[in-house]
């Protein structure tokens, strides 16, 4: 559901894009590694790693989850943990975990509850070897896991619900019980196992169910429509 915060963010991103079009983009000098590290450093704003230096100067749960492990390997573990703490504090105030936190610190979903927000958020905690954050906030995470299961999983089929659409890797595509969404449930289960968090589903059964439902012998179907 669109809110005033969504509209404000849309306007902010539009203006940032407009400025970039007329002012140009920042150019970096040096070797590929020097350039990469300079960009990473510029994405650190003193509180958290923002997604980019201009248009997307906010925190995106999915994007940061994907790159968190690499950032740790590059030597940025301390800043990764600080970023996780920043996001966790914002999420705890809102009592939910969302796709995005605006530059002003407001958690929002773009554009609906996502199948991958909780999985990627817990993954970055595991990647940063920061399980102490789970211990400090175990009740919060257990509540989020229950909320996730109730919202995302069909208890009758064991797969992701097909009666609603969830945000995912392809936010612009409306898919129902996509293979990606189901894999995110499995991914969450495996991450919870590593972090010693309890899940209300059997992950081994889910793994077999995903393969049986989406694999056609040559490739995995995109969703339950089984068209591609």
PDB file of C-alpha atoms in Angstrom, residues 1-223:
ATOM      1  CA  UNK A   1       0.000   0.000   0.000  1.00  0.00           C
ATOM      2  CA  UNK A   2       1.331   3.407  -0.977  1.00  0.00           C
ATOM      3  CA  UNK A   3       1.738   5.919   1.830  1.00  0.00           C
ATOM      4  CA  UNK A   4       2.870   9.519   2.116  1.00  0.00           C
ATOM      5  CA  UNK A   5       6.349   8.193   2.924  1.00  0.00           C
ATOM      6  CA  UNK A   6       6.411   6.299  -0.389  1.00  0.00           C
ATOM      7  CA  UNK A   7       5.468   9.475  -2.254  1.00  0.00           C
ATOM      8  CA  UNK A   8       8.164  11.475  -0.483  1.00  0.00           C
ATOM      9  CA  UNK A   9      10.759   8.838  -1.310  1.00  0.00           C
ATOM     10  CA  UNK A  10       9.632   8.777  -4.930  1.00  0.00           C
ATOM     11  CA  UNK A  11      10.026  12.552  -5.159  1.00  0.00           C
ATOM     12  CA  UNK A  12      13.448  12.429  -3.495  1.00  0.00           C
ATOM     13  CA  UNK A  13      14.694   9.744  -5.887  1.00  0.00           C
ATOM     14  CA  UNK A  14      13.282  11.621  -8.887  1.00  0.00           C
ATOM     15  CA  UNK A  15      15.044  14.843  -7.877  1.00  0.00           C
ATOM     16  CA  UNK A  16      18.314  12.980  -7.252  1.00  0.00           C
ATOM     17  CA  UNK A  17      18.052  11.379 -10.684  1.00  0.00           C
ATOM     18  CA  UNK A  18      17.280  14.740 -12.280  1.00  0.00           C
ATOM     19  CA  UNK A  19      20.320  16.349 -10.631  1.00  0.00           C
ATOM     20  CA  UNK A  20      22.550  13.498 -11.789  1.00  0.00           C
ATOM     21  CA  UNK A  21      21.314  13.903 -15.337  1.00  0.00           C
ATOM     22  CA  UNK A  22      22.308  17.554 -15.477  1.00  0.00           C
ATOM     23  CA  UNK A  23      25.314  17.583 -13.156  1.00  0.00           C
ATOM     24  CA  UNK A  24      26.785  14.280 -14.211  1.00  0.00           C
ATOM     25  CA  UNK A  25      28.146  11.441 -12.135  1.00  0.00           C
ATOM     26  CA  UNK A  26      31.206  11.388  -9.942  1.00  0.00           C
ATOM     27  CA  UNK A  27      34.249   9.905 -11.670  1.00  0.00           C
ATOM     28  CA  UNK A  28      36.757   7.779  -9.775  1.00  0.00           C
ATOM     29  CA  UNK A  29      40.452   7.396 -10.527  1.00  0.00           C
ATOM     30  CA  UNK A  30      42.714   4.456  -9.741  1.00  0.00           C
ATOM     31  CA  UNK A  31      42.883   0.691 -10.111  1.00  0.00           C
ATOM     32  CA  UNK A  32      39.689  -1.386 -10.105  1.00  0.00           C
ATOM     33  CA  UNK A  33      40.255  -2.263  -6.438  1.00  0.00           C
ATOM     34  CA  UNK A  34      40.939   1.365  -5.495  1.00  0.00           C
ATOM     35  CA  UNK A  35      37.798   2.491  -7.297  1.00  0.00           C
ATOM     36  CA  UNK A  36      35.690  -0.245  -5.677  1.00  0.00           C
ATOM     37  CA  UNK A  37      36.937   0.630  -2.199  1.00  0.00           C
ATOM     38  CA  UNK A  38      36.378   4.345  -2.798  1.00  0.00           C
ATOM     39  CA  UNK A  39      32.770   3.678  -3.784  1.00  0.00           C
ATOM     40  CA  UNK A  40      32.247   1.433  -0.755  1.00  0.00           C
ATOM     41  CA  UNK A  41      33.683   4.117   1.503  1.00  0.00           C
ATOM     42  CA  UNK A  42      31.403   6.745  -0.038  1.00  0.00           C
ATOM     43  CA  UNK A  43      28.399   4.510   0.616  1.00  0.00           C
ATOM     44  CA  UNK A  44      29.254   4.585   4.325  1.00  0.00           C
ATOM     45  CA  UNK A  45      27.483   7.615   5.793  1.00  0.00           C
ATOM     46  CA  UNK A  46      28.705   7.261   9.361  1.00  0.00           C
ATOM     47  CA  UNK A  47      25.680   5.276  10.520  1.00  0.00           C
ATOM     48  CA  UNK A  48      25.109   2.575   7.905  1.00  0.00           C
ATOM     49  CA  UNK A  49      25.998   1.401   4.402  1.00  0.00           C
ATOM     50  CA  UNK A  50      23.476   3.053   2.105  1.00  0.00           C
ATOM     51  CA  UNK A  51      22.617   1.331  -1.160  1.00  0.00           C
ATOM     52  CA  UNK A  52      24.213   3.993  -3.353  1.00  0.00           C
ATOM     53  CA  UNK A  53      25.621   7.493  -3.058  1.00  0.00           C
ATOM     54  CA  UNK A  54      22.866   9.312  -4.911  1.00  0.00           C
ATOM     55  CA  UNK A  55      19.448   7.952  -5.946  1.00  0.00           C
ATOM     56  CA  UNK A  56      19.233   5.185  -3.367  1.00  0.00           C
ATOM     57  CA  UNK A  57      20.763   6.814  -0.307  1.00  0.00           C
ATOM     58  CA  UNK A  58      18.637   4.633   1.945  1.00  0.00           C
ATOM     59  CA  UNK A  59      19.016   1.178   3.480  1.00  0.00           C
ATOM     60  CA  UNK A  60      17.725  -1.722   1.396  1.00  0.00           C
ATOM     61  CA  UNK A  61      17.462  -5.009   3.263  1.00  0.00           C
ATOM     62  CA  UNK A  62      17.867  -7.194   0.176  1.00  0.00           C
ATOM     63  CA  UNK A  63      20.782  -5.303  -1.372  1.00  0.00           C
ATOM     64  CA  UNK A  64      22.770  -5.163   1.836  1.00  0.00           C
ATOM     65  CA  UNK A  65      22.055  -8.806   2.581  1.00  0.00           C
ATOM     66  CA  UNK A  66      23.465  -9.813  -0.792  1.00  0.00           C
ATOM     67  CA  UNK A  67      26.733  -7.898  -0.359  1.00  0.00           C
ATOM     68  CA  UNK A  68      27.234  -8.248   3.424  1.00  0.00           C
ATOM     69  CA  UNK A  69      29.380 -11.372   3.198  1.00  0.00           C
ATOM     70  CA  UNK A  70      31.651  -9.788   0.584  1.00  0.00           C
ATOM     71  CA  UNK A  71      31.966  -6.638   2.694  1.00  0.00           C
ATOM     72  CA  UNK A  72      33.075  -8.735   5.656  1.00  0.00           C
ATOM     73  CA  UNK A  73      35.664 -10.501   3.495  1.00  0.00           C
ATOM     74  CA  UNK A  74      36.947  -7.110   2.335  1.00  0.00           C
ATOM     75  CA  UNK A  75      37.540  -6.051   5.935  1.00  0.00           C
ATOM     76  CA  UNK A  76      34.411  -4.029   6.700  1.00  0.00           C
ATOM     77  CA  UNK A  77      32.952  -6.319   9.389  1.00  0.00           C
ATOM     78  CA  UNK A  78      32.746  -3.581  12.022  1.00  0.00           C
ATOM     79  CA  UNK A  79      30.751  -1.322   9.702  1.00  0.00           C
ATOM     80  CA  UNK A  80      28.565  -4.233   8.632  1.00  0.00           C
ATOM     81  CA  UNK A  81      27.683  -4.885  12.290  1.00  0.00           C
ATOM     82  CA  UNK A  82      27.006  -1.177  12.847  1.00  0.00           C
ATOM     83  CA  UNK A  83      24.726  -1.190   9.796  1.00  0.00           C
ATOM     84  CA  UNK A  84      22.849  -4.209  11.121  1.00  0.00           C
ATOM     85  CA  UNK A  85      22.440  -2.508  14.511  1.00  0.00           C
ATOM     86  CA  UNK A  86      21.132   0.642  12.841  1.00  0.00           C
ATOM     87  CA  UNK A  87      18.561  -1.310  10.830  1.00  0.00           C
ATOM     88  CA  UNK A  88      17.623  -3.526  13.763  1.00  0.00           C
ATOM     89  CA  UNK A  89      16.898  -0.526  15.984  1.00  0.00           C
ATOM     90  CA  UNK A  90      14.651   0.986  13.299  1.00  0.00           C
ATOM     91  CA  UNK A  91      12.858  -2.318  12.737  1.00  0.00           C
ATOM     92  CA  UNK A  92      12.309  -2.887  16.446  1.00  0.00           C
ATOM     93  CA  UNK A  93      10.661   0.524  16.787  1.00  0.00           C
ATOM     94  CA  UNK A  94       8.326  -0.363  13.918  1.00  0.00           C
ATOM     95  CA  UNK A  95       7.923  -3.947  15.192  1.00  0.00           C
ATOM     96  CA  UNK A  96       8.523  -5.357  11.715  1.00  0.00           C
ATOM     97  CA  UNK A  97      11.265  -5.999   9.151  1.00  0.00           C
ATOM     98  CA  UNK A  98      10.755  -4.250   5.825  1.00  0.00           C
ATOM     99  CA  UNK A  99      12.415  -3.975   2.427  1.00  0.00           C
ATOM    100  CA  UNK A 100      13.650  -0.450   3.047  1.00  0.00           C
ATOM    101  CA  UNK A 101      14.533   2.190   5.623  1.00  0.00           C
ATOM    102  CA  UNK A 102      14.309   5.757   4.325  1.00  0.00           C
ATOM    103  CA  UNK A 103      17.164   8.246   4.904  1.00  0.00           C
ATOM    104  CA  UNK A 104      15.012   9.721   7.684  1.00  0.00           C
ATOM    105  CA  UNK A 105      14.887   6.317   9.413  1.00  0.00           C
ATOM    106  CA  UNK A 106      11.352   5.188   8.541  1.00  0.00           C
ATOM    107  CA  UNK A 107      10.907   1.477   7.640  1.00  0.00           C
ATOM    108  CA  UNK A 108       8.668   0.903   4.608  1.00  0.00           C
ATOM    109  CA  UNK A 109       7.911  -1.957   2.228  1.00  0.00           C
ATOM    110  CA  UNK A 110       8.412  -1.411  -1.486  1.00  0.00           C
ATOM    111  CA  UNK A 111       5.833  -2.197  -2.412  1.00  0.00           C
ATOM    112  CA  UNK A 112       4.389  -5.028  -0.355  1.00  0.00           C
ATOM    113  CA  UNK A 113       5.483  -7.471   2.336  1.00  0.00           C
ATOM    114  CA  UNK A 114       8.555  -9.241   0.946  1.00  0.00           C
ATOM    115  CA  UNK A 115       9.453 -12.908   0.940  1.00  0.00           C
ATOM    116  CA  UNK A 116      13.141 -12.083   1.284  1.00  0.00           C
ATOM    117  CA  UNK A 117      13.442  -9.268   3.850  1.00  0.00           C
ATOM    118  CA  UNK A 118      13.703 -11.474   6.939  1.00  0.00           C
ATOM    119  CA  UNK A 119      15.886 -14.118   5.222  1.00  0.00           C
ATOM    120  CA  UNK A 120      18.416 -11.554   3.982  1.00  0.00           C
ATOM    121  CA  UNK A 121      18.421  -9.666   7.273  1.00  0.00           C
ATOM    122  CA  UNK A 122      19.238 -12.772   9.301  1.00  0.00           C
ATOM    123  CA  UNK A 123      21.759 -13.870   6.683  1.00  0.00           C
ATOM    124  CA  UNK A 124      23.803 -10.710   7.165  1.00  0.00           C
ATOM    125  CA  UNK A 125      23.886 -11.323  10.911  1.00  0.00           C
ATOM    126  CA  UNK A 126      25.241 -14.789  10.216  1.00  0.00           C
ATOM    127  CA  UNK A 127      27.687 -13.471   7.585  1.00  0.00           C
ATOM    128  CA  UNK A 128      29.054 -10.901  10.035  1.00  0.00           C
ATOM    129  CA  UNK A 129      29.420 -13.571  12.732  1.00  0.00           C
ATOM    130  CA  UNK A 130      27.213 -11.401  14.930  1.00  0.00           C
ATOM    131  CA  UNK A 131      25.001 -14.066  16.485  1.00  0.00           C
ATOM    132  CA  UNK A 132      25.131 -12.061  19.712  1.00  0.00           C
ATOM    133  CA  UNK A 133      22.580  -9.751  18.089  1.00  0.00           C
ATOM    134  CA  UNK A 134      20.192 -12.696  17.884  1.00  0.00           C
ATOM    135  CA  UNK A 135      20.754 -13.547  21.528  1.00  0.00           C
ATOM    136  CA  UNK A 136      20.133  -9.927  22.526  1.00  0.00           C
ATOM    137  CA  UNK A 137      16.932  -9.781  20.464  1.00  0.00           C
ATOM    138  CA  UNK A 138      15.724 -13.392  20.413  1.00  0.00           C
ATOM    139  CA  UNK A 139      12.098 -12.558  21.276  1.00  0.00           C
ATOM    140  CA  UNK A 140      11.895  -9.996  18.474  1.00  0.00           C
ATOM    141  CA  UNK A 141      13.265 -12.425  15.882  1.00  0.00           C
ATOM    142  CA  UNK A 142      11.069 -15.303  17.036  1.00  0.00           C
ATOM    143  CA  UNK A 143       8.032 -13.044  16.641  1.00  0.00           C
ATOM    144  CA  UNK A 144       9.175 -12.011  13.167  1.00  0.00           C
ATOM    145  CA  UNK A 145       9.630 -15.655  12.132  1.00  0.00           C
ATOM    146  CA  UNK A 146       6.093 -16.493  13.273  1.00  0.00           C
ATOM    147  CA  UNK A 147       4.759 -13.411  11.474  1.00  0.00           C
ATOM    148  CA  UNK A 148       6.647 -14.408   8.325  1.00  0.00           C
ATOM    149  CA  UNK A 149       5.274 -17.954   8.380  1.00  0.00           C
ATOM    150  CA  UNK A 150       1.703 -16.768   8.890  1.00  0.00           C
ATOM    151  CA  UNK A 151       1.916 -14.189   6.106  1.00  0.00           C
ATOM    152  CA  UNK A 152       3.987 -16.062   3.539  1.00  0.00           C
ATOM    153  CA  UNK A 153       3.457 -19.822   3.870  1.00  0.00           C
ATOM    154  CA  UNK A 154       0.316 -21.806   3.040  1.00  0.00           C
ATOM    155  CA  UNK A 155       0.106 -24.318   5.887  1.00  0.00           C
ATOM    156  CA  UNK A 156      -1.911 -26.715   3.683  1.00  0.00           C
ATOM    157  CA  UNK A 157       0.514 -26.915   0.748  1.00  0.00           C
ATOM    158  CA  UNK A 158       3.736 -26.106   2.575  1.00  0.00           C
ATOM    159  CA  UNK A 159       4.645 -23.682  -0.204  1.00  0.00           C
ATOM    160  CA  UNK A 160       4.393 -19.907  -0.442  1.00  0.00           C
ATOM    161  CA  UNK A 161       0.810 -18.708  -0.571  1.00  0.00           C
ATOM    162  CA  UNK A 162      -0.631 -18.247  -4.041  1.00  0.00           C
ATOM    163  CA  UNK A 163      -3.456 -15.937  -2.961  1.00  0.00           C
ATOM    164  CA  UNK A 164      -1.269 -12.853  -2.592  1.00  0.00           C
ATOM    165  CA  UNK A 165       1.755 -11.199  -4.186  1.00  0.00           C
ATOM    166  CA  UNK A 166       5.003 -10.624  -2.308  1.00  0.00           C
ATOM    167  CA  UNK A 167       7.847  -8.262  -3.084  1.00  0.00           C
ATOM    168  CA  UNK A 168      10.965 -10.066  -4.198  1.00  0.00           C
ATOM    169  CA  UNK A 169      13.997  -9.813  -6.430  1.00  0.00           C
ATOM    170  CA  UNK A 170      11.785  -8.664  -9.311  1.00  0.00           C
ATOM    171  CA  UNK A 171       9.610  -6.117  -7.526  1.00  0.00           C
ATOM    172  CA  UNK A 172       8.003  -4.992 -10.766  1.00  0.00           C
ATOM    173  CA  UNK A 173       6.742  -8.514 -11.600  1.00  0.00           C
ATOM    174  CA  UNK A 174       3.593  -9.806  -9.935  1.00  0.00           C
ATOM    175  CA  UNK A 175       4.126 -13.517  -9.399  1.00  0.00           C
ATOM    176  CA  UNK A 176       2.275 -15.909  -7.134  1.00  0.00           C
ATOM    177  CA  UNK A 177       4.234 -18.498  -5.177  1.00  0.00           C
ATOM    178  CA  UNK A 178       7.323 -17.989  -7.308  1.00  0.00           C
ATOM    179  CA  UNK A 179      10.258 -20.360  -7.150  1.00  0.00           C
ATOM    180  CA  UNK A 180      12.316 -17.469  -5.762  1.00  0.00           C
ATOM    181  CA  UNK A 181       9.828 -16.851  -2.939  1.00  0.00           C
ATOM    182  CA  UNK A 182       9.824 -20.519  -1.985  1.00  0.00           C
ATOM    183  CA  UNK A 183      13.611 -20.665  -2.053  1.00  0.00           C
ATOM    184  CA  UNK A 184      13.660 -17.690   0.305  1.00  0.00           C
ATOM    185  CA  UNK A 185      11.583 -19.659   2.822  1.00  0.00           C
ATOM    186  CA  UNK A 186      14.125 -22.489   2.601  1.00  0.00           C
ATOM    187  CA  UNK A 187      17.002 -19.988   2.824  1.00  0.00           C
ATOM    188  CA  UNK A 188      15.439 -18.526   5.961  1.00  0.00           C
ATOM    189  CA  UNK A 189      15.133 -21.987   7.475  1.00  0.00           C
ATOM    190  CA  UNK A 190      18.800 -22.781   6.883  1.00  0.00           C
ATOM    191  CA  UNK A 191      19.934 -19.439   8.297  1.00  0.00           C
ATOM    192  CA  UNK A 192      17.748 -19.929  11.372  1.00  0.00           C
ATOM    193  CA  UNK A 193      19.325 -23.351  11.879  1.00  0.00           C
ATOM    194  CA  UNK A 194      22.784 -21.779  11.914  1.00  0.00           C
ATOM    195  CA  UNK A 195      21.626 -19.063  14.322  1.00  0.00           C
ATOM    196  CA  UNK A 196      19.761 -21.581  16.512  1.00  0.00           C
ATOM    197  CA  UNK A 197      16.359 -20.013  15.888  1.00  0.00           C
ATOM    198  CA  UNK A 198      13.271 -22.234  15.776  1.00  0.00           C
ATOM    199  CA  UNK A 199      11.115 -22.387  12.631  1.00  0.00           C
ATOM    200  CA  UNK A 200       7.522 -23.699  12.421  1.00  0.00           C
ATOM    201  CA  UNK A 201       8.106 -25.743   9.223  1.00  0.00           C
ATOM    202  CA  UNK A 202      10.193 -28.732   8.116  1.00  0.00           C
ATOM    203  CA  UNK A 203      12.943 -27.419   5.865  1.00  0.00           C
ATOM    204  CA  UNK A 204      13.962 -30.827   4.495  1.00  0.00           C
ATOM    205  CA  UNK A 205      10.391 -31.489   3.367  1.00  0.00           C
ATOM    206  CA  UNK A 206      10.241 -28.010   1.843  1.00  0.00           C
ATOM    207  CA  UNK A 207      13.414 -28.683  -0.139  1.00  0.00           C
ATOM    208  CA  UNK A 208      11.897 -31.819  -1.683  1.00  0.00           C
ATOM    209  CA  UNK A 209       8.579 -30.050  -2.248  1.00  0.00           C
ATOM    210  CA  UNK A 210      10.262 -27.195  -4.145  1.00  0.00           C
ATOM    211  CA  UNK A 211      12.105 -29.616  -6.410  1.00  0.00           C
ATOM    212  CA  UNK A 212       8.991 -31.714  -7.041  1.00  0.00           C
ATOM    213  CA  UNK A 213       6.838 -28.650  -7.790  1.00  0.00           C
ATOM    214  CA  UNK A 214       9.145 -26.434  -9.836  1.00  0.00           C
ATOM    215  CA  UNK A 215      11.713 -28.715 -11.517  1.00  0.00           C
ATOM    216  CA  UNK A 216      10.598 -30.067 -14.911  1.00  0.00           C
ATOM    217  CA  UNK A 217      13.673 -32.141 -15.675  1.00  0.00           C
ATOM    218  CA  UNK A 218      15.437 -29.360 -17.555  1.00  0.00           C
ATOM    219  CA  UNK A 219      14.925 -26.149 -15.586  1.00  0.00           C
ATOM    220  CA  UNK A 220      13.007 -24.674 -12.672  1.00  0.00           C
ATOM    221  CA  UNK A 221       9.666 -23.029 -13.427  1.00  0.00           C
ATOM    222  CA  UNK A 222       9.447 -19.359 -12.443  1.00  0.00           C
ATOM    223  CA  UNK A 223       6.202 -19.805 -10.508  1.00  0.00           C
TER     224      UNK A 223
END
